[in-house]
């Protein structure tokens, strides 16, 4: 066992990033290490309940400086439309002086980051280790690193032939199609840092991890999925409101739908989605942010929809405890965007999985799960990127109908993969090995 270290964490200000970073902070704290966790002020309230070691993990709220394009009060990726997250990058860059002052004052041993490219340079100046912790899939990190990634083909050397961006993906893949800048930032961080780690495991993405190691020319550490321990989840039970409502349905009959914390539907696609869920005839709970141009979910619902689905369908605007909802026995299907957090949460659940990926990393990991591993299905889109209510209905029913061939196939494959992932010691083994490797890294630095 190595000596105790103090780590800083400065993740991208999106909940899908801050949440797994906080789960990792809990793992480190469990082993006696201390963490200073930088986050935007308004995320504090939401993340605080996930901090299981408040004596060891200090949540340090930061105020974002004003930058062009950052609306008043916007502090996280959830506050900005899909295509314009850039002001958050600019604001996080401008916090460098504040972070440096903290480094000077507190002298941490390590600093974890994902998108903020200057962290390795700053860490070197102060003689501390920079740890690039990517919480997106290895499938995506590998694609970012691969030279000459082109639409339609896996790049040269990329280990999986079915995991490529194809056809209409160009329309939904804002990350690949429009944000080469983000690619550049991630690559810079990966190449310049001291330690590269990813929130994945070889059981899911082994081949891709080997590829990344070769491209980065660095040893790659894996943390595993970094999910909260099943026995304590977020430390509290499912809200009465949802427990009570879900208890009113048969086991495995409810479809839960959620699309993470960064994505906003176009209004017409949102309405088509609601109508598709209505067409399934199944009970459903949709937790979603208001679509573009609407200030509430309520005002964007299709006409007469609420009346028609009363008693069996709810569209909810606001935060729900997703992992707890997924483990309720009445929930039998999870329709989601395949954000990497939701993907892990769906894999360790017993739900049938339906993906409607929206961003490039989500498209890639959907291909791995749907085409290579066949543990899930995906809603087909038209060339324009549009998906119809009929397609949504048919896809959901294809996994919910008892005698569906594809439904049974993905159920069997998912069950097998879940058994591997939750097998005794697998997840804790990843976390333990990871922490040990970091302890060695810090000890080597101290003794050199
Ligand atoms: O009402 C809510 C909404 C979200 N969550 C949680 O928030 C996290 C959301 O993470 P994720 O599923 O990864 O979605 P995003 O927030 O959309 O994820 C961003 O970050 C991901 C990496 O985790 C990327 O894969 C995605 O492309 C990017 O959009 C998950 O743990 C959810 O359980 C809740 O608990 N309740």
Short mmCIF file of C-alpha atoms and ligand atoms in Angstrom, two decimals:
data_model
loop_
_atom_site.label_atom_id
_atom_site.label_comp_id
_atom_site.label_asym_id
_atom_site.label_seq_id
_atom_site.Cartn_x
_atom_site.Cartn_y
_atom_site.Cartn_z
CA UNK A 1 0.00 0.00 0.00
CA UNK A 2 1.48 3.36 -1.04
CA UNK A 3 1.42 6.61 0.90
CA UNK A 4 -1.69 8.75 0.75
CA UNK A 5 -1.97 11.34 -1.99
CA UNK A 6 -3.96 14.48 -2.66
CA UNK A 7 -5.55 14.71 -6.11
CA UNK A 8 -7.21 17.64 -7.87
CA UNK A 9 -10.06 16.89 -10.29
CA UNK A 10 -11.05 19.32 -13.02
CA UNK A 11 -13.55 17.51 -15.31
CA UNK A 12 -15.51 19.03 -18.19
CA UNK A 13 -18.48 20.88 -16.69
CA UNK A 14 -21.10 18.42 -17.95
CA UNK A 15 -22.95 16.12 -15.54
CA UNK A 16 -22.10 13.05 -17.64
CA UNK A 17 -18.44 13.85 -16.88
CA UNK A 18 -18.61 15.17 -13.33
CA UNK A 19 -20.67 12.21 -12.08
CA UNK A 20 -18.15 9.44 -12.96
CA UNK A 21 -15.31 11.67 -11.75
CA UNK A 22 -17.10 11.90 -8.41
CA UNK A 23 -17.58 8.12 -8.29
CA UNK A 24 -13.83 7.80 -8.87
CA UNK A 25 -13.19 10.37 -6.14
CA UNK A 26 -15.26 8.17 -3.79
CA UNK A 27 -13.06 5.17 -4.66
CA UNK A 28 -9.91 7.15 -3.95
CA UNK A 29 -11.32 8.51 -0.70
CA UNK A 30 -12.30 5.00 0.38
CA UNK A 31 -8.60 4.13 0.18
CA UNK A 32 -7.62 7.09 2.33
CA UNK A 33 -6.70 9.65 -0.33
CA UNK A 34 -7.98 13.23 -0.42
CA UNK A 35 -9.52 15.04 -3.37
CA UNK A 36 -10.22 18.65 -4.25
CA UNK A 37 -12.97 18.57 -6.85
CA UNK A 38 -13.57 21.67 -8.99
CA UNK A 39 -17.09 22.14 -10.28
CA UNK A 40 -19.39 24.98 -11.33
CA UNK A 41 -21.37 26.57 -8.49
CA UNK A 42 -24.79 25.42 -9.66
CA UNK A 43 -23.70 21.75 -9.95
CA UNK A 44 -22.84 21.68 -6.25
CA UNK A 45 -26.37 20.97 -5.00
CA UNK A 46 -26.92 18.11 -7.45
CA UNK A 47 -23.54 16.44 -6.93
CA UNK A 48 -23.24 16.82 -3.18
CA UNK A 49 -25.47 13.78 -2.39
CA UNK A 50 -23.09 11.62 -4.49
CA UNK A 51 -20.13 12.60 -2.30
CA UNK A 52 -19.89 9.64 0.06
CA UNK A 53 -16.74 10.92 1.83
CA UNK A 54 -17.32 14.61 2.55
CA UNK A 55 -14.36 14.66 4.98
CA UNK A 56 -11.96 13.60 2.23
CA UNK A 57 -13.57 15.05 -0.90
CA UNK A 58 -13.81 18.82 -0.93
CA UNK A 59 -16.19 20.12 -3.58
CA UNK A 60 -14.73 23.44 -4.64
CA UNK A 61 -17.32 25.53 -6.56
CA UNK A 62 -15.97 27.93 -9.18
CA UNK A 63 -17.70 30.88 -10.81
CA UNK A 64 -17.38 30.91 -14.57
CA UNK A 65 -15.95 34.15 -15.94
CA UNK A 66 -18.06 35.94 -18.57
CA UNK A 67 -17.15 34.94 -22.14
CA UNK A 68 -18.75 35.61 -25.51
CA UNK A 69 -21.75 33.37 -26.10
CA UNK A 70 -22.15 32.25 -22.47
CA UNK A 71 -25.66 33.30 -21.41
CA UNK A 72 -26.07 34.79 -17.96
CA UNK A 73 -26.41 31.97 -15.41
CA UNK A 74 -25.11 29.26 -17.77
CA UNK A 75 -22.48 27.13 -16.04
CA UNK A 76 -22.77 23.57 -17.33
CA UNK A 77 -23.10 21.86 -20.71
CA UNK A 78 -26.81 21.35 -19.91
CA UNK A 79 -27.28 25.11 -20.12
CA UNK A 80 -26.19 25.44 -23.76
CA UNK A 81 -27.66 24.15 -27.03
CA UNK A 82 -26.19 21.03 -28.70
CA UNK A 83 -24.07 22.85 -31.25
CA UNK A 84 -22.59 25.61 -29.07
CA UNK A 85 -20.86 24.18 -26.04
CA UNK A 86 -17.69 26.14 -26.91
CA UNK A 87 -18.23 28.99 -24.39
CA UNK A 88 -17.88 26.43 -21.57
CA UNK A 89 -14.45 25.45 -22.96
CA UNK A 90 -13.43 29.11 -23.15
CA UNK A 91 -14.64 29.81 -19.61
CA UNK A 92 -12.88 26.70 -18.23
CA UNK A 93 -9.67 27.86 -19.94
CA UNK A 94 -9.95 31.23 -18.24
CA UNK A 95 -10.08 29.57 -14.83
CA UNK A 96 -6.40 28.60 -15.20
CA UNK A 97 -5.21 31.34 -12.81
CA UNK A 98 -7.60 30.18 -10.11
CA UNK A 99 -6.59 26.53 -10.49
CA UNK A 100 -2.89 27.48 -10.46
CA UNK A 101 -3.37 29.48 -7.28
CA UNK A 102 -4.95 26.42 -5.69
CA UNK A 103 -2.07 24.21 -6.88
CA UNK A 104 0.42 26.66 -5.36
CA UNK A 105 -1.47 26.76 -2.06
CA UNK A 106 -2.41 23.09 -1.65
CA UNK A 107 0.44 21.34 -3.51
CA UNK A 108 -1.52 18.29 -4.76
CA UNK A 109 0.29 15.20 -6.07
CA UNK A 110 -1.97 14.66 -9.11
CA UNK A 111 -4.44 16.52 -11.25
CA UNK A 112 -7.17 14.69 -13.19
CA UNK A 113 -8.68 16.29 -16.32
CA UNK A 114 -10.37 15.34 -19.59
CA UNK A 115 -10.83 18.25 -22.00
CA UNK A 116 -8.79 21.14 -20.55
CA UNK A 117 -5.66 20.86 -22.67
CA UNK A 118 -3.30 23.09 -20.63
CA UNK A 119 -3.40 20.90 -17.53
CA UNK A 120 -0.28 18.80 -18.45
CA UNK A 121 1.77 21.93 -19.12
CA UNK A 122 0.70 23.51 -15.82
CA UNK A 123 1.26 20.26 -13.91
CA UNK A 124 4.83 20.02 -15.25
CA UNK A 125 5.60 23.56 -14.06
CA UNK A 126 4.61 22.56 -10.54
CA UNK A 127 6.19 19.10 -10.60
CA UNK A 128 2.90 17.22 -10.24
CA UNK A 129 1.46 14.40 -12.37
CA UNK A 130 -1.33 15.05 -14.86
CA UNK A 131 -3.86 12.26 -15.28
CA UNK A 132 -6.03 12.34 -18.40
CA UNK A 133 -9.19 10.50 -17.38
CA UNK A 134 -11.52 9.95 -20.35
CA UNK A 135 -15.03 8.93 -19.37
CA UNK A 136 -16.16 8.44 -22.97
CA UNK A 137 -15.77 5.04 -24.65
CA UNK A 138 -12.44 3.63 -25.79
CA UNK A 139 -14.20 3.26 -29.17
CA UNK A 140 -14.40 7.04 -29.34
CA UNK A 141 -10.97 7.79 -27.87
CA UNK A 142 -9.44 5.38 -30.40
CA UNK A 143 -11.28 7.13 -33.23
CA UNK A 144 -10.03 10.50 -32.01
CA UNK A 145 -6.45 9.21 -31.98
CA UNK A 146 -6.64 7.40 -35.29
CA UNK A 147 -5.08 9.33 -38.09
CA UNK A 148 -7.38 10.07 -41.05
CA UNK A 149 -10.70 8.94 -39.59
CA UNK A 150 -13.14 9.20 -42.49
CA UNK A 151 -16.88 8.90 -42.58
CA UNK A 152 -17.90 5.41 -43.66
CA UNK A 153 -14.70 3.55 -42.85
CA UNK A 154 -12.92 2.51 -39.72
CA UNK A 155 -9.52 4.25 -39.78
CA UNK A 156 -6.38 2.23 -40.62
CA UNK A 157 -5.48 -0.07 -37.77
CA UNK A 158 -8.80 0.48 -35.96
CA UNK A 159 -9.53 -2.94 -34.47
CA UNK A 160 -13.29 -3.26 -35.04
CA UNK A 161 -14.68 -3.32 -38.57
CA UNK A 162 -18.32 -2.58 -37.67
CA UNK A 163 -17.55 0.41 -35.46
CA UNK A 164 -17.41 3.23 -37.98
CA UNK A 165 -19.37 6.37 -38.77
CA UNK A 166 -21.67 5.81 -41.72
CA UNK A 167 -24.24 7.56 -43.93
CA UNK A 168 -26.59 9.80 -41.99
CA UNK A 169 -24.27 9.66 -38.98
CA UNK A 170 -22.78 12.81 -40.50
CA UNK A 171 -25.99 14.62 -39.62
CA UNK A 172 -26.04 13.60 -35.99
CA UNK A 173 -22.34 13.50 -35.37
CA UNK A 174 -21.67 17.07 -34.44
CA UNK A 175 -18.57 15.98 -32.57
CA UNK A 176 -16.91 14.43 -35.61
CA UNK A 177 -18.48 16.50 -38.32
CA UNK A 178 -18.07 19.95 -36.80
CA UNK A 179 -15.82 19.87 -33.79
CA UNK A 180 -12.35 19.07 -35.00
CA UNK A 181 -11.26 21.53 -32.37
CA UNK A 182 -12.50 19.24 -29.62
CA UNK A 183 -10.63 16.36 -31.25
CA UNK A 184 -7.50 18.47 -31.16
CA UNK A 185 -7.94 19.28 -27.48
CA UNK A 186 -8.51 15.67 -26.49
CA UNK A 187 -5.53 14.46 -28.55
CA UNK A 188 -3.28 17.14 -27.06
CA UNK A 189 -4.30 16.17 -23.54
CA UNK A 190 -3.80 12.45 -24.23
CA UNK A 191 -0.36 12.92 -25.76
CA UNK A 192 1.03 15.41 -23.21
CA UNK A 193 -0.25 13.99 -19.94
CA UNK A 194 1.68 11.67 -17.62
CA UNK A 195 -1.02 9.03 -17.18
CA UNK A 196 -3.87 8.05 -19.55
CA UNK A 197 -6.89 6.31 -18.13
CA UNK A 198 -10.33 5.42 -19.43
CA UNK A 199 -13.62 4.50 -17.80
CA UNK A 200 -13.87 1.12 -19.45
CA UNK A 201 -12.82 -2.49 -19.08
CA UNK A 202 -11.22 -5.12 -21.33
CA UNK A 203 -14.36 -7.27 -21.13
CA UNK A 204 -16.10 -4.63 -23.25
CA UNK A 205 -13.39 -2.76 -25.16
CA UNK A 206 -10.21 -4.81 -24.81
CA UNK A 207 -9.10 -4.59 -28.46
CA UNK A 208 -9.65 -0.84 -28.54
CA UNK A 209 -7.60 -0.35 -25.38
CA UNK A 210 -4.61 -2.04 -27.01
CA UNK A 211 -4.94 0.28 -30.01
CA UNK A 212 -5.03 3.38 -27.76
CA UNK A 213 -1.96 2.25 -25.84
CA UNK A 214 -0.04 1.89 -29.09
CA UNK A 215 -1.20 5.26 -30.45
CA UNK A 216 -0.47 7.16 -27.20
CA UNK A 217 2.76 5.24 -26.57
CA UNK A 218 1.83 5.21 -22.91
CA UNK A 219 0.56 2.59 -20.54
CA UNK A 220 -3.22 2.80 -20.33
CA UNK A 221 -4.95 2.41 -16.97
CA UNK A 222 -8.58 1.32 -16.80
CA UNK A 223 -10.93 2.22 -13.98
CA UNK A 224 -13.78 -0.07 -15.04
CA UNK A 225 -17.24 1.49 -15.45
CA UNK A 226 -17.02 3.59 -12.27
CA UNK A 227 -20.58 3.05 -11.17
CA UNK A 228 -21.74 3.59 -7.61
CA UNK A 229 -21.76 0.44 -5.47
CA UNK A 230 -25.13 -1.30 -5.98
CA UNK A 231 -25.82 -1.33 -2.24
CA UNK A 232 -25.56 2.40 -1.77
CA UNK A 233 -26.14 3.86 -5.27
CA UNK A 234 -26.52 7.56 -4.52
CA UNK A 235 -27.00 6.75 -0.85
CA UNK A 236 -30.78 7.28 -0.86
CA UNK A 237 -33.84 5.32 -1.98
CA UNK A 238 -35.95 6.05 -5.05
CA UNK A 239 -38.28 9.01 -4.53
CA UNK A 240 -41.74 7.97 -3.28
CA UNK A 241 -43.38 9.62 -6.27
CA UNK A 242 -41.66 7.24 -8.71
CA UNK A 243 -41.68 4.21 -6.48
CA UNK A 244 -45.42 4.53 -6.00
CA UNK A 245 -46.15 5.14 -9.70
CA UNK A 246 -43.93 2.28 -10.90
CA UNK A 247 -45.39 -0.12 -8.32
CA UNK A 248 -48.70 0.17 -10.19
CA UNK A 249 -47.38 -1.79 -13.20
CA UNK A 250 -46.45 -5.40 -13.96
CA UNK A 251 -42.80 -6.45 -13.53
CA UNK A 252 -40.70 -5.57 -16.58
CA UNK A 253 -43.51 -3.72 -18.36
CA UNK A 254 -42.52 -0.02 -18.13
CA UNK A 255 -40.30 1.70 -20.71
CA UNK A 256 -38.01 4.34 -19.19
CA UNK A 257 -36.63 6.93 -21.63
CA UNK A 258 -33.85 9.44 -20.92
CA UNK A 259 -31.32 11.34 -22.99
CA UNK A 260 -28.64 12.52 -20.59
CA UNK A 261 -27.69 16.00 -19.63
CA UNK A 262 -26.33 17.60 -22.79
CA UNK A 263 -28.76 16.88 -25.59
CA UNK A 264 -31.85 18.85 -26.64
CA UNK A 265 -34.39 17.47 -29.14
CA UNK A 266 -35.73 19.56 -32.00
CA UNK A 267 -39.38 20.18 -31.16
CA UNK A 268 -40.81 18.17 -34.07
CA UNK A 269 -38.55 15.18 -33.29
CA UNK A 270 -39.53 15.39 -29.63
CA UNK A 271 -43.21 15.27 -30.56
CA UNK A 272 -42.59 12.34 -32.91
CA UNK A 273 -40.80 10.57 -30.04
CA UNK A 274 -43.76 11.10 -27.68
CA UNK A 275 -46.18 9.85 -30.34
CA UNK A 276 -44.01 6.77 -30.94
CA UNK A 277 -44.12 5.93 -27.25
CA UNK A 278 -47.88 6.40 -27.30
CA UNK A 279 -48.10 3.96 -30.22
CA UNK A 280 -46.27 1.22 -28.29
CA UNK A 281 -49.30 0.89 -26.01
CA UNK A 282 -46.86 0.27 -23.13
CA UNK A 283 -46.53 2.24 -19.90
CA UNK A 284 -43.66 4.73 -20.11
CA UNK A 285 -41.77 7.39 -18.22
CA UNK A 286 -39.84 9.94 -20.29
CA UNK A 287 -37.38 12.15 -18.35
CA UNK A 288 -36.15 14.84 -20.67
CA UNK A 289 -35.06 18.46 -20.98
CA UNK A 290 -37.34 20.86 -22.92
CA UNK A 291 -36.72 20.67 -26.67
CA UNK A 292 -35.08 23.55 -28.52
CA UNK A 293 -37.16 26.71 -28.57
CA UNK A 294 -39.54 25.59 -25.79
CA UNK A 295 -39.20 26.81 -22.26
CA UNK A 296 -40.97 23.80 -20.77
CA UNK A 297 -41.56 20.19 -21.77
CA UNK A 298 -45.25 20.67 -21.11
CA UNK A 299 -45.73 23.34 -23.78
CA UNK A 300 -43.97 21.19 -26.40
CA UNK A 301 -46.14 18.06 -26.01
CA UNK A 302 -48.25 16.98 -29.01
CA UNK A 303 -51.85 18.12 -28.89
CA UNK A 304 -54.13 15.96 -26.74
CA UNK A 305 -51.19 13.70 -25.84
CA UNK A 306 -51.43 14.01 -22.06
CA UNK A 307 -55.11 13.12 -22.05
CA UNK A 308 -54.59 10.12 -24.33
CA UNK A 309 -51.74 8.56 -22.29
CA UNK A 310 -53.13 9.50 -18.88
CA UNK A 311 -52.54 6.74 -16.33
CA UNK A 312 -49.83 4.98 -18.35
CA UNK A 313 -47.44 7.62 -19.65
CA UNK A 314 -45.55 10.50 -18.03
CA UNK A 315 -43.21 13.05 -19.62
CA UNK A 316 -41.13 14.57 -16.84
CA UNK A 317 -38.94 17.63 -17.02
CA UNK A 318 -36.19 17.60 -14.44
CA UNK A 319 -33.79 15.35 -12.62
CA UNK A 320 -34.74 11.79 -11.73
CA UNK A 321 -32.53 9.22 -10.02
CA UNK A 322 -31.84 7.27 -13.20
CA UNK A 323 -29.89 4.29 -11.70
CA UNK A 324 -32.62 3.82 -9.08
CA UNK A 325 -35.41 3.98 -11.66
CA UNK A 326 -33.59 1.38 -13.77
CA UNK A 327 -33.41 -1.01 -10.85
CA UNK A 328 -37.14 -0.80 -10.11
CA UNK A 329 -38.67 -4.22 -10.96
CA UNK A 330 -41.46 -2.70 -13.08
CA UNK A 331 -38.97 -1.13 -15.52
CA UNK A 332 -38.29 -3.52 -18.39
CA UNK A 333 -36.81 -1.36 -21.13
CA UNK A 334 -34.45 1.61 -21.26
CA UNK A 335 -34.57 3.87 -24.32
CA UNK A 336 -31.57 6.20 -24.22
CA UNK A 337 -28.97 8.14 -26.19
CA UNK A 338 -26.07 5.82 -25.29
CA UNK A 339 -24.19 8.49 -23.35
CA UNK A 340 -21.40 6.47 -21.81
CA UNK A 341 -22.88 6.77 -18.30
CA UNK A 342 -26.34 5.67 -19.40
CA UNK A 343 -24.75 2.88 -21.42
CA UNK A 344 -23.01 1.40 -18.36
CA UNK A 345 -26.13 1.86 -16.28
CA UNK A 346 -28.17 0.01 -18.91
CA UNK A 347 -25.63 -2.83 -19.13
CA UNK A 348 -25.72 -3.52 -15.39
CA UNK A 349 -29.52 -3.34 -15.33
CA UNK A 350 -31.94 -6.11 -16.34
CA UNK A 351 -33.70 -3.87 -18.87
CA UNK A 352 -33.91 -4.41 -22.59
CA UNK A 353 -31.84 -1.69 -24.25
CA UNK A 354 -32.91 0.59 -27.12
CA UNK A 355 -30.47 3.23 -28.32
CA UNK A 356 -31.10 6.45 -30.22
CA UNK A 357 -27.56 7.87 -30.31
CA UNK A 358 -27.22 11.60 -30.85
CA UNK A 359 -23.51 12.48 -30.72
CA UNK A 360 -20.51 10.81 -32.34
CA UNK A 361 -19.24 9.00 -29.25
CA UNK A 362 -22.74 7.65 -28.73
CA UNK A 363 -23.02 6.51 -32.36
CA UNK A 364 -19.75 4.57 -32.09
CA UNK A 365 -20.49 2.78 -28.85
CA UNK A 366 -24.01 2.00 -30.09
CA UNK A 367 -22.41 0.20 -33.05
CA UNK A 368 -20.23 -1.83 -30.71
CA UNK A 369 -23.16 -2.86 -28.52
CA UNK A 370 -25.74 -3.32 -31.25
CA UNK A 371 -23.73 -4.73 -34.16
CA UNK A 372 -20.66 -6.39 -32.60
CA UNK A 373 -22.00 -7.60 -29.24
CA UNK A 374 -25.73 -7.70 -30.06
CA UNK A 375 -26.87 -6.78 -26.58
CA UNK A 376 -29.15 -3.93 -27.69
CA UNK A 377 -31.15 -2.58 -30.61
CA UNK A 378 -31.05 0.81 -32.27
CA UNK A 379 -33.83 2.95 -33.71
CA UNK A 380 -33.20 3.33 -37.46
CA UNK A 381 -33.03 6.84 -38.86
CA UNK A 382 -33.76 8.12 -42.32
CA UNK A 383 -30.99 9.71 -44.41
CA UNK A 384 -31.86 13.11 -42.98
CA UNK A 385 -31.30 11.79 -39.43
CA UNK A 386 -35.06 11.81 -38.71
CA UNK A 387 -36.63 8.79 -37.01
CA UNK A 388 -40.35 8.14 -37.32
CA UNK A 389 -42.82 7.27 -34.60
CA UNK A 390 -43.48 3.97 -36.37
CA UNK A 391 -39.79 3.07 -36.29
CA UNK A 392 -39.59 3.92 -32.62
CA UNK A 393 -42.71 1.87 -31.87
CA UNK A 394 -41.46 -1.14 -33.85
CA UNK A 395 -38.01 -1.05 -32.27
CA UNK A 396 -39.34 -0.84 -28.73
CA UNK A 397 -41.84 -3.61 -29.42
CA UNK A 398 -39.12 -5.75 -31.01
CA UNK A 399 -37.49 -6.07 -27.60
CA UNK A 400 -40.63 -5.98 -25.44
CA UNK A 401 -42.71 -8.60 -27.28
CA UNK A 402 -42.18 -11.89 -25.49
CA UNK A 403 -41.74 -14.06 -28.58
CA UNK A 404 -39.60 -11.67 -30.61
CA UNK A 405 -36.49 -13.40 -31.98
CA UNK A 406 -34.30 -10.29 -31.80
CA UNK A 407 -35.72 -9.46 -28.38
CA UNK A 408 -34.70 -12.84 -27.03
CA UNK A 409 -31.29 -12.71 -28.70
CA UNK A 410 -30.33 -9.35 -27.18
CA UNK A 411 -31.78 -10.39 -23.82
CA UNK A 412 -29.56 -13.51 -23.75
CA UNK A 413 -26.44 -11.65 -24.85
CA UNK A 414 -27.08 -8.80 -22.43
CA UNK A 415 -27.63 -11.20 -19.54
CA UNK A 416 -24.30 -12.90 -20.28
CA UNK A 417 -22.39 -9.63 -20.49
CA UNK A 418 -24.06 -8.32 -17.32
CA UNK A 419 -23.11 -11.49 -15.45
CA UNK A 420 -19.49 -10.92 -16.43
CA UNK A 421 -19.56 -7.25 -15.45
CA UNK A 422 -21.14 -7.80 -12.06
CA UNK A 423 -19.25 -11.01 -11.28
CA UNK A 424 -17.75 -10.84 -7.79
CA UNK A 425 -14.64 -8.72 -7.66
CA UNK A 426 -14.57 -7.59 -11.28
CA UNK A 427 -15.52 -3.95 -10.81
CA UNK A 428 -13.82 -3.57 -7.44
CA UNK A 429 -10.76 -5.31 -8.93
CA UNK A 430 -10.46 -2.63 -11.60
CA UNK A 431 -10.80 0.14 -9.05
CA UNK A 432 -8.26 -1.46 -6.69
CA UNK A 433 -5.65 -2.03 -9.41
CA UNK A 434 -6.17 1.49 -10.70
CA UNK A 435 -5.66 3.10 -7.31
CA UNK A 436 -2.58 0.94 -6.69
CA UNK A 437 -1.07 2.04 -10.01
CA UNK A 438 -1.64 5.68 -9.11
CA UNK A 439 -0.11 5.18 -5.67
CA UNK A 440 2.99 3.71 -7.35
CA UNK A 441 3.10 6.62 -9.76
CA UNK A 442 3.03 9.13 -6.91
CA UNK A 443 5.58 7.17 -4.87
CA UNK A 444 7.95 6.97 -7.84
CA UNK A 445 7.70 10.74 -8.31
CA UNK A 446 8.38 11.39 -4.63
CA UNK A 447 11.39 9.09 -4.56
CA UNK A 448 12.95 10.36 -7.82
O1 LIG B 1 -32.38 13.07 -14.81
C1 LIG B 1 -31.24 12.57 -14.84
C2 LIG B 1 -30.36 12.76 -15.93
C3 LIG B 1 -29.14 12.13 -15.89
N1 LIG B 1 -28.79 11.38 -14.81
C4 LIG B 1 -27.46 10.77 -14.77
O2 LIG B 1 -26.55 11.59 -15.47
C5 LIG B 1 -25.61 10.82 -16.16
C6 LIG B 1 -25.68 11.20 -17.63
O3 LIG B 1 -24.56 10.72 -18.27
P1 LIG B 1 -24.55 10.14 -19.75
O4 LIG B 1 -25.53 9.08 -19.90
O5 LIG B 1 -23.15 9.78 -20.04
O6 LIG B 1 -25.14 11.30 -20.62
P2 LIG B 1 -24.69 12.83 -20.93
O7 LIG B 1 -24.80 13.64 -19.74
O8 LIG B 1 -25.46 13.25 -22.11
O9 LIG B 1 -23.20 12.56 -21.35
C7 LIG B 1 -22.20 13.31 -21.86
O10 LIG B 1 -21.07 12.67 -21.39
C8 LIG B 1 -20.99 11.30 -21.80
C9 LIG B 1 -19.86 10.65 -21.07
O11 LIG B 1 -20.35 10.14 -19.87
C10 LIG B 1 -20.85 11.20 -23.29
O12 LIG B 1 -20.83 9.85 -23.67
C11 LIG B 1 -22.03 11.87 -23.90
O13 LIG B 1 -21.88 11.88 -25.30
C12 LIG B 1 -22.19 13.29 -23.40
O14 LIG B 1 -23.41 13.80 -23.89
C13 LIG B 1 -25.97 9.35 -15.95
O15 LIG B 1 -25.14 8.84 -14.93
C14 LIG B 1 -27.42 9.42 -15.46
O16 LIG B 1 -27.75 8.39 -14.57
C15 LIG B 1 -29.64 11.19 -13.77
O17 LIG B 1 -29.34 10.50 -12.80
N2 LIG B 1 -30.84 11.80 -13.82
#
